[in-house]
Short mmCIF file of C-alpha atoms and ligand atoms in Angstrom, two decimals:
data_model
loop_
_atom_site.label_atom_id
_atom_site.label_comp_id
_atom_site.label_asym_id
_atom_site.label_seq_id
_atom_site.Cartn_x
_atom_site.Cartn_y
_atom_site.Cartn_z
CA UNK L 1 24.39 -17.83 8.25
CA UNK L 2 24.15 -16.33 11.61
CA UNK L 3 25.65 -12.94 10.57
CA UNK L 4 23.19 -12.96 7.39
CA UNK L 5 20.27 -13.50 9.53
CA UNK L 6 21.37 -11.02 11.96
CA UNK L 7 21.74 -8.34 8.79
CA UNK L 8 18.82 -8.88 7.21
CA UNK L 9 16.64 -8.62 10.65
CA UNK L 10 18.41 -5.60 11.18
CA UNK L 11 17.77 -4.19 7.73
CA UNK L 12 14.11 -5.20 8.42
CA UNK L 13 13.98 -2.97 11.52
CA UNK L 14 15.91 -0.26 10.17
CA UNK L 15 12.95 -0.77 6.60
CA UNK L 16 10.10 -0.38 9.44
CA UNK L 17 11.13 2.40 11.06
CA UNK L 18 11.83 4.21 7.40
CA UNK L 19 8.44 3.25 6.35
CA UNK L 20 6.88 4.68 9.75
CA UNK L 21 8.31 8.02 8.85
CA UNK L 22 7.41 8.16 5.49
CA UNK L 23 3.60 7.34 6.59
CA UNK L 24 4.02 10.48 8.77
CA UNK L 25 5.29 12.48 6.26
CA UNK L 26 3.64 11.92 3.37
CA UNK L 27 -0.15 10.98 4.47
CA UNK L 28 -2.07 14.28 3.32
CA UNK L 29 -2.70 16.89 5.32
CA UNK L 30 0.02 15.78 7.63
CA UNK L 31 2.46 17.83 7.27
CA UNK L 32 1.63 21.67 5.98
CA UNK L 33 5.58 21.67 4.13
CA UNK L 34 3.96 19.09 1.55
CA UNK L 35 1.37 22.05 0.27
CA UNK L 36 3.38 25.29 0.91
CA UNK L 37 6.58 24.21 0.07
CA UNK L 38 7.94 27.75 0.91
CA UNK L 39 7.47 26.58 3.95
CA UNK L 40 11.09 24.44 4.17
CA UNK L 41 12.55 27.73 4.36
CA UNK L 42 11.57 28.60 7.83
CA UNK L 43 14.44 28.00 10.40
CA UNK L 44 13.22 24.23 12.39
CA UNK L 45 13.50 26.05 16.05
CA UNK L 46 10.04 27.85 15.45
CA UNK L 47 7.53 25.64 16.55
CA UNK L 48 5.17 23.83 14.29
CA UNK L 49 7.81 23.33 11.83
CA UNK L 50 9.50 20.40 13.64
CA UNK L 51 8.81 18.30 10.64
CA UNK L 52 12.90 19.03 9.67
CA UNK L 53 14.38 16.70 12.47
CA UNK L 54 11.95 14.24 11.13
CA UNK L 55 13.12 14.83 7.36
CA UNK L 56 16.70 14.09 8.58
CA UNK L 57 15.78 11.04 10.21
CA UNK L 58 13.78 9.73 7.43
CA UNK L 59 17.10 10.90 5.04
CA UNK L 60 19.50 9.06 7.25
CA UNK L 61 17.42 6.03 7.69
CA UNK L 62 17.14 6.13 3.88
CA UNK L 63 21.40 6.07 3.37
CA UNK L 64 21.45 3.52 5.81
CA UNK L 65 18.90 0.94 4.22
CA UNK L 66 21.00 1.72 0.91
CA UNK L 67 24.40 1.69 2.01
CA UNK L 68 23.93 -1.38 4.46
CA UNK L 69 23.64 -4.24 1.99
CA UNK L 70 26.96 -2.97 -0.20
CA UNK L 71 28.56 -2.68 3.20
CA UNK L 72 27.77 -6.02 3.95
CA UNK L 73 28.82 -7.37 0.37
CA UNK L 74 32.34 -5.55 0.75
CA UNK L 75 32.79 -7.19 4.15
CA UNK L 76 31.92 -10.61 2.57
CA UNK L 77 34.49 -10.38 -0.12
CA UNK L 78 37.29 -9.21 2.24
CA UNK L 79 36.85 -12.67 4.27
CA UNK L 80 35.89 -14.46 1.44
CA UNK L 81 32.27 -15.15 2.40
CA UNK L 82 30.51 -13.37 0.10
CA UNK L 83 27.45 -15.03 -1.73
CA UNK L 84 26.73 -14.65 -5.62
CA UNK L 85 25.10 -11.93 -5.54
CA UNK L 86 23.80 -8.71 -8.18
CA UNK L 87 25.93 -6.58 -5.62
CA UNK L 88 28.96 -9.16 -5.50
CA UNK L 89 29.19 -9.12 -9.37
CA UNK L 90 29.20 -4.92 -9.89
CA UNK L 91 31.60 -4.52 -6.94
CA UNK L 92 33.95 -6.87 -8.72
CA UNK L 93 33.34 -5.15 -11.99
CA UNK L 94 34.17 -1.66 -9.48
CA UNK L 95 37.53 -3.20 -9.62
CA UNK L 96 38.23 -3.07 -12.57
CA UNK L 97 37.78 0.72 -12.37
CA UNK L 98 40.23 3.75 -10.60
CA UNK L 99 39.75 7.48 -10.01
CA UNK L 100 36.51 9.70 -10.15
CA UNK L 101 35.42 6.95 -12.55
CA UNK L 102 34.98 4.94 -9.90
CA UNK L 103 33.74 7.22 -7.61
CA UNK L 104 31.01 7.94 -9.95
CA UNK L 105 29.72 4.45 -10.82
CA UNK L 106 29.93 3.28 -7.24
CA UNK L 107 27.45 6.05 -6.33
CA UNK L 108 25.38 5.17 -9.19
CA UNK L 109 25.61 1.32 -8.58
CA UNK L 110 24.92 1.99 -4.62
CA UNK L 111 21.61 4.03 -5.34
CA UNK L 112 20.90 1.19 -7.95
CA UNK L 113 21.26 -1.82 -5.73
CA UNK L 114 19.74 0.08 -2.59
CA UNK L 115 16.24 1.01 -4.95
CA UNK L 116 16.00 -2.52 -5.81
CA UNK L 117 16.42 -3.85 -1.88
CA UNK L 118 14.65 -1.02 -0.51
CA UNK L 119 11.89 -1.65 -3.29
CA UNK L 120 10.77 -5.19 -2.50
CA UNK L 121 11.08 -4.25 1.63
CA UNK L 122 7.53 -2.64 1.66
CA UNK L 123 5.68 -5.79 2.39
CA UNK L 124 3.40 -4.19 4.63
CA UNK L 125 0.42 -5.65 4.64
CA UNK L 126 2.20 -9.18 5.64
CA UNK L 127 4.14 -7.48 8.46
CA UNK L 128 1.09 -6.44 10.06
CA UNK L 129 -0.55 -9.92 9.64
CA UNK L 130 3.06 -11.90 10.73
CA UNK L 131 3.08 -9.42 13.85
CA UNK L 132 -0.42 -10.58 14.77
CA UNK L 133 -0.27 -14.42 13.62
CA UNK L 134 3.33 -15.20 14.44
CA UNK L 135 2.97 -17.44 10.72
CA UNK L 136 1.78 -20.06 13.36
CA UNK L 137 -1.76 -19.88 12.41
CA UNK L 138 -3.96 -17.92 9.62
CA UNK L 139 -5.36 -14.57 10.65
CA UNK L 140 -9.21 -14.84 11.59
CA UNK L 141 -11.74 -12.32 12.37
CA UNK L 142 -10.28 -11.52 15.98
CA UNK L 143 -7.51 -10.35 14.65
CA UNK L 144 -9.23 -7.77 13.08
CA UNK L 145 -8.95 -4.88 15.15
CA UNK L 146 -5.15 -5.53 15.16
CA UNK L 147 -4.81 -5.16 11.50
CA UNK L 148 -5.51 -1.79 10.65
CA UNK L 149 -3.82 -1.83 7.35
CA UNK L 150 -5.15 -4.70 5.93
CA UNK L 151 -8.60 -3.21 6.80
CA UNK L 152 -7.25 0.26 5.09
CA UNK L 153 -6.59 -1.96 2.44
CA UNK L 154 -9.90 -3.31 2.07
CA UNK L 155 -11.52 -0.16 1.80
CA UNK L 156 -9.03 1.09 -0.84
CA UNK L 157 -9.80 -1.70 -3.12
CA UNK L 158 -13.65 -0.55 -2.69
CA UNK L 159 -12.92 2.66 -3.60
CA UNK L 160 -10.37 2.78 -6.39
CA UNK L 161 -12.00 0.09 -8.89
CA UNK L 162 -16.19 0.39 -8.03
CA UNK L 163 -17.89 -2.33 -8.77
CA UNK L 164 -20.65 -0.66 -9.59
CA UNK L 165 -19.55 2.72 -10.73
CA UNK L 166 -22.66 4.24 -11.75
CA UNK L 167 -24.51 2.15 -8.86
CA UNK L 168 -28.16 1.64 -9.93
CA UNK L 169 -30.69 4.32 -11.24
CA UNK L 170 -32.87 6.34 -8.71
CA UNK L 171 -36.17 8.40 -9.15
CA UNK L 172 -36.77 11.36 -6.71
CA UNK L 173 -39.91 10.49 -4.80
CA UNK L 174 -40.81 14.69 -4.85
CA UNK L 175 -39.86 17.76 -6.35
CA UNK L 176 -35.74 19.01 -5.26
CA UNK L 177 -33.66 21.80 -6.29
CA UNK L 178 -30.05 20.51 -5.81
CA UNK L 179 -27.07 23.54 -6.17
CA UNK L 180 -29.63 25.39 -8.17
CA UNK L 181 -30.99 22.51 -11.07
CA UNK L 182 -34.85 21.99 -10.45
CA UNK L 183 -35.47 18.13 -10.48
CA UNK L 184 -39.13 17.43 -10.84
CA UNK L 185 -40.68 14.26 -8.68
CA UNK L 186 -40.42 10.82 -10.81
CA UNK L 187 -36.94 12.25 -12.49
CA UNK L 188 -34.48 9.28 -13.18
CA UNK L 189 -31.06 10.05 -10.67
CA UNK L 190 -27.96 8.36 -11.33
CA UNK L 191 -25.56 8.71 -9.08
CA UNK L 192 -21.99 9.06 -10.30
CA UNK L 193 -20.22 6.52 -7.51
CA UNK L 194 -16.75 6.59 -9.48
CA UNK L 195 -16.78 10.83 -9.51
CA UNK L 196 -17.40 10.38 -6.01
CA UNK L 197 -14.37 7.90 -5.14
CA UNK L 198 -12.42 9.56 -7.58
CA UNK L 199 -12.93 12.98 -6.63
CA UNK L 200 -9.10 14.86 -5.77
CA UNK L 201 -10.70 16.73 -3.14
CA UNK L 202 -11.41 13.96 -1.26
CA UNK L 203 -9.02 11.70 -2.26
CA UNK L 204 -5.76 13.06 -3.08
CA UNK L 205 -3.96 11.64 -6.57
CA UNK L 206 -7.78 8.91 -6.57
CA UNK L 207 -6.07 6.64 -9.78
CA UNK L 208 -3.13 5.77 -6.91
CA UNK L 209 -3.78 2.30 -5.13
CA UNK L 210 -2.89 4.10 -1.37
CA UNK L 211 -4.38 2.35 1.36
CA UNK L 212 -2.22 4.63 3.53
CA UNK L 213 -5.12 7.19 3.08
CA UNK L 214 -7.17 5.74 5.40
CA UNK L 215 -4.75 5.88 8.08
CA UNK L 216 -4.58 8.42 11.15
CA UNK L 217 -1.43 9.05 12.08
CA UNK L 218 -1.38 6.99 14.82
CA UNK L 219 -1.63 4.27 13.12
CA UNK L 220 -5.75 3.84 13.33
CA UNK L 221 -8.06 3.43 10.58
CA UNK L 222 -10.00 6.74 9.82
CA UNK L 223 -13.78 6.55 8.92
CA UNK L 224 -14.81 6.99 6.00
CA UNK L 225 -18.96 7.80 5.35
CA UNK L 226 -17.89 8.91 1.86
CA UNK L 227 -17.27 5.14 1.25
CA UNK L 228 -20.57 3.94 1.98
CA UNK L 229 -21.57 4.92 -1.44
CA UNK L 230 -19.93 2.06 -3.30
CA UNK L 231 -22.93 0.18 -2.70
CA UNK L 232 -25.61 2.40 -3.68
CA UNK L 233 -27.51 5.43 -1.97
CA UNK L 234 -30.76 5.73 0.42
CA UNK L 235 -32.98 3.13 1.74
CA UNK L 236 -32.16 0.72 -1.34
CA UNK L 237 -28.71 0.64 -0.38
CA UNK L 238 -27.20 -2.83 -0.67
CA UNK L 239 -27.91 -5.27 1.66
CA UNK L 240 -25.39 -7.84 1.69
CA UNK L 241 -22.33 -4.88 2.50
CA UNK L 242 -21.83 -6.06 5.46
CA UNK L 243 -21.13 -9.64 4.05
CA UNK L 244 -19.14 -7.72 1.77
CA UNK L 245 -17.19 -6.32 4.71
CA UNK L 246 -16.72 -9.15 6.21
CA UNK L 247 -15.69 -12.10 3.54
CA UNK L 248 -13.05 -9.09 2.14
CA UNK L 249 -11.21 -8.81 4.99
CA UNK L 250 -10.84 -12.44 5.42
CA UNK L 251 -9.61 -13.33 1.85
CA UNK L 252 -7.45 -10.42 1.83
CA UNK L 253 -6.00 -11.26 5.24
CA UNK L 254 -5.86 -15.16 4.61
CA UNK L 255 -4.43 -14.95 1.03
CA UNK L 256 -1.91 -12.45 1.52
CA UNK L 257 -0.46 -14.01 5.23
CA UNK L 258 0.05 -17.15 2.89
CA UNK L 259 0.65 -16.06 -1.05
CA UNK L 260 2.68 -13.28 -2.67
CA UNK L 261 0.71 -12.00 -5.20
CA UNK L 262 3.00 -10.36 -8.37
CA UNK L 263 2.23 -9.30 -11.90
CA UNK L 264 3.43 -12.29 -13.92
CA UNK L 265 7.11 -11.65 -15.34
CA UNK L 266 6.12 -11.98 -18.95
CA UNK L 267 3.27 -9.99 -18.89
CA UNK L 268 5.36 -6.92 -20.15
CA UNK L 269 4.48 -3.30 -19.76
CA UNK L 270 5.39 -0.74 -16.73
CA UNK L 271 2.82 -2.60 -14.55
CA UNK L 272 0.31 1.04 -14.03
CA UNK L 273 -2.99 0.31 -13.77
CA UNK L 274 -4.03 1.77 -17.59
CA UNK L 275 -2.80 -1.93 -19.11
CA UNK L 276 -5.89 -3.71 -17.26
CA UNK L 277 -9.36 -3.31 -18.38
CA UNK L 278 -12.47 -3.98 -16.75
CA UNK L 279 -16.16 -5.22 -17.49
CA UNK L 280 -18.97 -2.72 -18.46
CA UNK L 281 -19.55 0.28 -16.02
CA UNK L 282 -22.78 -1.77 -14.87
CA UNK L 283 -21.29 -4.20 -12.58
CA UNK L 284 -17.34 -3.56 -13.13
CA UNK L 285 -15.07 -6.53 -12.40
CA UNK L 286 -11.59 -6.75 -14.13
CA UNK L 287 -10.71 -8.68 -17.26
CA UNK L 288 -8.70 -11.53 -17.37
CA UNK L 289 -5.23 -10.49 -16.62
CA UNK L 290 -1.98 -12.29 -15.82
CA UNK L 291 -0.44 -12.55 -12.07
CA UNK L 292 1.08 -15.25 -10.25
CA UNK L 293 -0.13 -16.25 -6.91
CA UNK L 294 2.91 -18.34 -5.18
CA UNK L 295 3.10 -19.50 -1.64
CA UNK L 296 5.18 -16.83 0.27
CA UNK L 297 7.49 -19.66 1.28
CA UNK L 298 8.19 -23.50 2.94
CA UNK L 299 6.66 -22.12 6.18
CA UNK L 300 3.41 -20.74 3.80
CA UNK L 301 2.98 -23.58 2.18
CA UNK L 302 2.95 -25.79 5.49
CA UNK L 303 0.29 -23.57 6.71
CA UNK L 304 -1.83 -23.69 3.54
CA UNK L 305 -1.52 -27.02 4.07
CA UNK L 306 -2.44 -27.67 7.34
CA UNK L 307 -5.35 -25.47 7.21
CA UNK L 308 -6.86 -27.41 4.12
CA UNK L 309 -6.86 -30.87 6.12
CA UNK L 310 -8.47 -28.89 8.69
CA UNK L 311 -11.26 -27.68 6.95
CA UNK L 312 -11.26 -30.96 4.93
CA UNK L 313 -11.54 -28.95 1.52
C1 HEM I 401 -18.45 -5.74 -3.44
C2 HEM I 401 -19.66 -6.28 -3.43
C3 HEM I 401 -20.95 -5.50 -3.62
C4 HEM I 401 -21.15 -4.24 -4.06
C5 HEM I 401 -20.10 -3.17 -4.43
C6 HEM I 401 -22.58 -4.03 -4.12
C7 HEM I 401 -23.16 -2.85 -4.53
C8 HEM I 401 -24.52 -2.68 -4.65
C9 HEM I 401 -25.15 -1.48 -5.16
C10 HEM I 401 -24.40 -0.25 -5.68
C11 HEM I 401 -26.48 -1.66 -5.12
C12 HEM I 401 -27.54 -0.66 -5.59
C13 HEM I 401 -27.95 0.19 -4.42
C14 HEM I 401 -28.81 1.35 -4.86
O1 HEM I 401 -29.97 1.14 -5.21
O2 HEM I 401 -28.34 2.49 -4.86
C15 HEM I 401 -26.72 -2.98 -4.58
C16 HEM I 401 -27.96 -3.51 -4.37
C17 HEM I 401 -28.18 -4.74 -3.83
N1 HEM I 401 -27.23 -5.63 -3.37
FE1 HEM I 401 -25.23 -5.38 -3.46
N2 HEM I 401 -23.22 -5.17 -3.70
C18 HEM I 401 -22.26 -6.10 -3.39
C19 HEM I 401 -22.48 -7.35 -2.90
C20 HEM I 401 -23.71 -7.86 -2.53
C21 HEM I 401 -23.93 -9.11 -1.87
C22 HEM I 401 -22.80 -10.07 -1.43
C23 HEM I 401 -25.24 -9.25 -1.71
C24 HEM I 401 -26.03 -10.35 -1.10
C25 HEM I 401 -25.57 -11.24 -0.26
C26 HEM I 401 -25.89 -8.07 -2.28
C27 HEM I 401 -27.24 -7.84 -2.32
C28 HEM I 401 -27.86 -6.74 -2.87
C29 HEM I 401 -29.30 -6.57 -3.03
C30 HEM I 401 -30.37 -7.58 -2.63
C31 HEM I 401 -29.50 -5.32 -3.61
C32 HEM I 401 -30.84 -4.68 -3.99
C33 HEM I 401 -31.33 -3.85 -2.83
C34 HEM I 401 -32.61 -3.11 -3.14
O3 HEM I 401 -32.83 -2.74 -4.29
O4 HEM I 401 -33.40 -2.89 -2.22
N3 HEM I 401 -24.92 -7.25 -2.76
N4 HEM I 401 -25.52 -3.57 -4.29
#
């Protein structure tokens, strides 16, 4: 138990520290290598290019999380403590194997293992919010400041799926000329909000959930003014956005410190966001579709708990 423990903490730092690079390395603009990829031929002692040392660190840190758990596995079954386990059974299946044929599918069953551990690792959001709550307690709006990625989440789910996409129809209150078009006073303006949060130069691959776009690289949450146009434009802007700002953060902070939510297993499909529909481009909200929202674990559930007799609801 203890070694397991120790293992898996240790495969949680090692996770962390492989998810740190890869938010340096792959948040746009970050490093110039991602655009001119010419540029990975320059030797790494010229400066400016020192994103190579990084690159090896992220590479190693990658072999590690992979190699770790089969390492661990092997260990188990030479002193007979290893668990039932997806690992334990294809190692034991290895066995059964000698020569390059072997060789081959333990490479293949190593990177195959590794994706799935390494896959279900990138629980970010409830990192951040176990870092700031301890699970003692549910996040509240103090803790706000000290969750930067739930509140780059937040504004990700305002811009990828508008809820109003087309916002509501304008008239100009005088005569304009805008990038050459003549629009007379009284015309009917519509402003295209989901062009706007969709548009690639502003939002690199815009169909990808990626609430590491409105990260700096140290960590902080970058402003956004594009944003502000998910609830409308000019003085009729909407109103109750700040409510909006507010209530978001707390129900995605306070569900996801508490509940893993997962597409439901027999919902088929890849998962990609084309299999779920939404409402008219009026007032867009999604369609009925099936998830499961399950208590992270005992500890979760004791805190769901305990807040409900709190609030008495
Ligand atoms: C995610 C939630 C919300 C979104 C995306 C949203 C978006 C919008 C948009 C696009 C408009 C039209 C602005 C324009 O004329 O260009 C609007 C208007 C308005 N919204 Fe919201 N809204 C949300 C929630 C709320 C809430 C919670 C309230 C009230 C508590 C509210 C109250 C209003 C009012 C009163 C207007 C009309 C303002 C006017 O015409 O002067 N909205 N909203």
């Amino acid at each position: 138990m203890g070694s397991t423990h120790r293992t898996a903490s240790r495969k949680l730092g090692v996770a962390k520290k492989l998810t740190k690079i890869s938010r340096r390395a792959t948040l746009p603009g970050a490093l110039l290598v991602n655009d001119l990829p010419l540029l990975r031929h320059i030797p790494e002692w010229l400066p400016w290019f020192s994103y190579k040392p990084l690159a090896r660190r992220g590479h190693d840190l990658g072999q590690e999380l992979i190699n770790e758990p089969i390492k661990f596995v092997k260990t188990g079954m030479l002193n007979g403590t290893a668990q039932p386990s997806l690992a334990l059974e294809q190692l034991q299946e290895l066995e059964k194997l000698s020569g390059t044929e072997r060789e081959e599918a333990e490479k293949v069953m190593v990177g195959a293992i590794g994706t799935l551990y390494t896959a279900g690792v990138d629980t970010r959001v409830q990192d951040e919010l176990d870092a700031v709550t301890g699970r003692e307690r549910l996040p509240t709006f103090d803790d706000r400041p000290k969750l930067p990625f739930v509140e780059a989440v937040c504004k990700e789910i305002l811009r990828w799926r508008p809820v109003a996409p087309l916002a509501v129809p304008h008239a100009t209150t005088k005569d304009d000329v805008y990038e050459g078009f003549f629009i007379p006073k009284g015309a009917l303006v519509i402003g295209n909000t989901w062009a706007i949060l969709h548009d690639p130069e502003i939002y690199s691959e815009p169909d990808v959930f990626k609430p590491e776009r409105y990260l700096n690289l140290d960590g902080s949450v970058r402003d956004d003014p594009t944003l502000t146009v998910a609830f409308g434009y000019g003085r009729r802007i909407c109103p109750g956005r700040h409510l909006v700002d507010a209530t978001l953060f707390i129900v995605v902070a306070s569900l996801l410190s508490v509940f893993n939510v997962k597409k439901r297993q027999d919902a088929g499909g890849a998962g990609g966001s084309s299999e779920y529909t939404y409402t008219g481009a009026h007032v867009s909200r999604p369609n009925p579709f099936p998830c499961t929202i399950v208590p992270r674990d005992k500890r979760a559930e004791e805190l769901i708990i305990s807040d409900t007799m709190a609030t008495g609801s």
